[in-house]
Amino acid sequence: ALESATAWADLSHLKIIAVAGVDRLTWLHDVTTQHLSALPAGEWVDAMVLDPRGHVEFQFLLVDDGSTTWLVVSPDYCEGLLAYLTKMIFTRQVEVRDASDEFALLRAPGVATALGGPYALVPRNELDEMRTAFDAHAMQVGTWALDAFRVAAGRPRIGLSLIHI
């Protein structure tokens, strides 16, 4: 089903961090490995935060909607990433908060992207409706199927394949 683009998966267990403010993309560009200062709205990218020796501290997916940048991170790393981002706010106009109670991630039906998507960031109060809509046109698969698809594509897993050493 994943290969034929007729599968979807519930990734609502992942944590969502919201970064708002006029400086959000420039600031994220400065504190991550990704060039984000000109990120177009709706484009999903992966990013990392490295320690001073170049070891991976945090790995996550992110998307910007034009006013907020949404970071998707493994539950084990959410608290640490929030703490890191909060302490990196100096003079930039940004606000960082855990938005996991407000939003969830689904792997939407469709042709696989380089990052394992397509992804849908869904308000939690619309999650059941979106699951029903996806079920009407696609088959739900579990995270093991996504992991097998990820491994076959040679993509590291958020919070597992790239860890702090």
Short mmCIF file of C-alpha atoms in Angstrom, two decimals:
data_model
loop_
_atom_site.label_atom_id
_atom_site.label_comp_id
_atom_site.label_asym_id
_atom_site.label_seq_id
_atom_site.Cartn_x
_atom_site.Cartn_y
_atom_site.Cartn_z
CA ALA A 1 0.00 0.00 0.00
CA LEU A 2 2.88 2.41 0.74
CA GLU A 3 4.52 1.57 -2.59
CA SER A 4 1.27 2.15 -4.46
CA ALA A 5 0.64 5.45 -2.56
CA THR A 6 -2.59 4.13 -1.02
CA ALA A 7 -1.53 4.01 2.63
CA TRP A 8 -1.71 6.36 5.56
CA ALA A 9 -0.33 6.13 9.11
CA ASP A 10 -1.16 7.67 12.45
CA LEU A 11 1.90 9.46 13.83
CA SER A 12 0.01 11.35 16.52
CA HIS A 13 2.38 9.95 19.16
CA LEU A 14 5.11 12.33 17.92
CA LYS A 15 5.49 15.69 19.64
CA ILE A 16 4.88 19.04 17.95
CA ILE A 17 6.79 22.21 18.84
CA ALA A 18 5.52 25.56 17.57
CA VAL A 19 7.95 28.38 16.81
CA ALA A 20 6.25 31.70 16.14
CA GLY A 21 7.47 35.24 15.64
CA VAL A 22 8.81 37.37 12.81
CA ASP A 23 12.39 36.09 13.25
CA ARG A 24 11.50 32.38 13.46
CA LEU A 25 13.00 31.21 10.15
CA THR A 26 16.19 33.26 10.43
CA TRP A 27 16.61 32.15 14.04
CA LEU A 28 16.02 28.47 13.19
CA HIS A 29 18.50 28.87 10.33
CA ASP A 30 21.07 30.04 12.90
CA VAL A 31 20.50 27.26 15.47
CA THR A 32 20.01 24.24 13.17
CA THR A 33 21.86 22.51 10.35
CA GLN A 34 19.29 23.49 7.73
CA HIS A 35 19.16 26.58 5.52
CA LEU A 36 15.75 27.89 6.62
CA SER A 37 15.78 31.67 6.21
CA ALA A 38 13.89 31.44 2.89
CA LEU A 39 11.86 28.27 3.52
CA PRO A 40 8.65 28.39 1.49
CA ALA A 41 5.37 27.78 3.32
CA GLY A 42 4.25 24.16 3.16
CA GLU A 43 7.65 22.64 2.35
CA TRP A 44 8.70 19.86 4.73
CA VAL A 45 12.42 19.60 5.59
CA ASP A 46 14.49 17.73 8.11
CA ALA A 47 16.90 19.49 10.43
CA MET A 48 19.30 18.76 13.24
CA VAL A 49 20.88 20.54 16.16
CA LEU A 50 24.51 19.63 16.65
CA ASP A 51 26.70 19.94 19.74
CA PRO A 52 30.00 21.91 19.52
CA ARG A 53 31.81 18.75 18.37
CA GLY A 54 29.37 18.12 15.53
CA HIS A 55 27.46 15.28 17.17
CA VAL A 56 23.71 15.13 16.65
CA GLU A 57 21.78 16.38 19.65
CA PHE A 58 18.32 16.58 18.06
CA GLN A 59 16.80 15.55 14.73
CA PHE A 60 13.33 16.59 13.59
CA LEU A 61 11.05 17.40 10.69
CA LEU A 62 9.66 20.88 10.23
CA VAL A 63 7.24 22.82 8.10
CA ASP A 64 6.33 26.50 8.07
CA ASP A 65 2.80 27.70 7.37
CA GLY A 66 3.68 31.36 6.81
CA SER A 67 3.26 32.46 10.42
CA THR A 68 4.42 29.50 12.54
CA THR A 69 7.09 26.86 12.06
CA TRP A 70 6.07 23.41 13.29
CA LEU A 71 8.76 20.99 14.48
CA VAL A 72 7.97 17.27 14.73
CA VAL A 73 10.16 15.42 17.22
CA SER A 74 10.32 12.07 18.96
CA PRO A 75 8.66 12.14 22.41
CA ASP A 76 11.97 11.23 24.05
CA TYR A 77 13.60 14.41 22.74
CA CYS A 78 10.82 16.99 23.00
CA GLU A 79 11.63 18.30 26.46
CA GLY A 80 15.34 18.61 25.68
CA LEU A 81 14.74 20.34 22.36
CA LEU A 82 12.29 22.77 23.97
CA ALA A 83 14.85 23.59 26.66
CA TYR A 84 17.62 24.08 24.09
CA LEU A 85 15.51 26.30 21.86
CA THR A 86 14.27 28.37 24.79
CA LYS A 87 17.80 29.06 26.02
CA MET A 88 18.90 30.08 22.50
CA ILE A 89 16.43 32.98 22.36
CA PHE A 90 18.46 36.12 22.89
CA THR A 91 17.34 39.19 20.98
CA ARG A 92 15.25 37.49 18.28
CA GLN A 93 11.49 37.88 18.18
CA VAL A 94 10.46 34.23 18.55
CA GLU A 95 8.23 32.23 20.85
CA VAL A 96 8.68 28.50 21.41
CA ARG A 97 6.06 26.20 22.92
CA ASP A 98 4.95 22.58 23.05
CA ALA A 99 1.89 22.34 20.78
CA SER A 100 1.44 18.56 21.06
CA ASP A 101 -1.96 18.95 22.74
CA GLU A 102 -3.16 21.10 19.84
CA PHE A 103 -1.74 19.36 16.74
CA ALA A 104 -0.88 15.86 15.54
CA LEU A 105 0.94 14.39 12.57
CA LEU A 106 -0.41 11.87 10.08
CA ARG A 107 1.45 10.29 7.18
CA ALA A 108 -1.04 11.08 4.43
CA PRO A 109 -1.83 8.87 1.44
CA GLY A 110 0.24 9.69 -1.62
CA VAL A 111 3.53 9.12 -3.36
CA ALA A 112 6.40 8.96 -0.88
CA THR A 113 8.58 12.03 -0.55
CA ALA A 114 12.30 12.03 0.22
CA LEU A 115 11.38 12.56 3.89
CA GLY A 116 8.86 9.71 4.08
CA GLY A 117 5.78 11.87 3.65
CA PRO A 118 3.49 13.27 2.48
CA TYR A 119 2.59 14.55 5.92
CA ALA A 120 -0.51 16.24 7.29
CA LEU A 121 -0.30 18.43 10.37
CA VAL A 122 -3.81 18.20 11.79
CA PRO A 123 -5.50 20.05 14.65
CA ARG A 124 -6.19 17.43 17.33
CA ASN A 125 -9.87 18.32 17.43
CA GLU A 126 -10.08 17.30 13.72
CA LEU A 127 -7.98 14.14 14.04
CA ASP A 128 -10.86 11.63 14.07
CA GLU A 129 -12.44 13.30 11.05
CA MET A 130 -9.14 13.16 9.13
CA ARG A 131 -8.59 9.50 10.05
CA THR A 132 -12.08 8.69 8.73
CA ALA A 133 -11.40 10.61 5.51
CA PHE A 134 -8.10 8.78 4.98
CA ASP A 135 -9.75 5.41 5.73
CA ALA A 136 -12.31 6.06 3.00
CA HIS A 137 -9.61 6.19 0.32
CA ALA A 138 -6.54 4.44 1.72
CA MET A 139 -5.37 1.66 3.99
CA GLN A 140 -4.01 2.44 7.43
CA VAL A 141 -0.56 0.98 8.07
CA GLY A 142 1.42 0.88 11.30
CA THR A 143 4.74 2.34 12.22
CA TRP A 144 6.50 -0.97 11.49
CA ALA A 145 5.45 -0.68 7.84
CA LEU A 146 6.73 2.90 7.80
CA ASP A 147 10.00 1.74 9.37
CA ALA A 148 10.44 -0.96 6.72
CA PHE A 149 9.74 1.61 3.99
CA ARG A 150 12.18 4.06 5.65
CA VAL A 151 14.96 1.48 5.93
CA ALA A 152 14.49 0.44 2.28
CA ALA A 153 14.84 4.10 1.29
CA GLY A 154 17.95 4.58 3.48
CA ARG A 155 16.40 7.32 5.66
CA PRO A 156 17.33 7.68 9.34
CA ARG A 157 14.47 7.63 11.87
CA ILE A 158 13.74 10.69 13.95
CA GLY A 159 15.22 10.18 17.41
CA LEU A 160 16.57 6.67 16.75
CA SER A 161 19.01 6.29 13.86
CA LEU A 162 20.78 9.57 14.64
CA ILE A 163 21.41 9.87 18.35
CA HIS A 164 23.79 11.80 20.56
CA ILE A 165 27.09 9.95 20.87
#
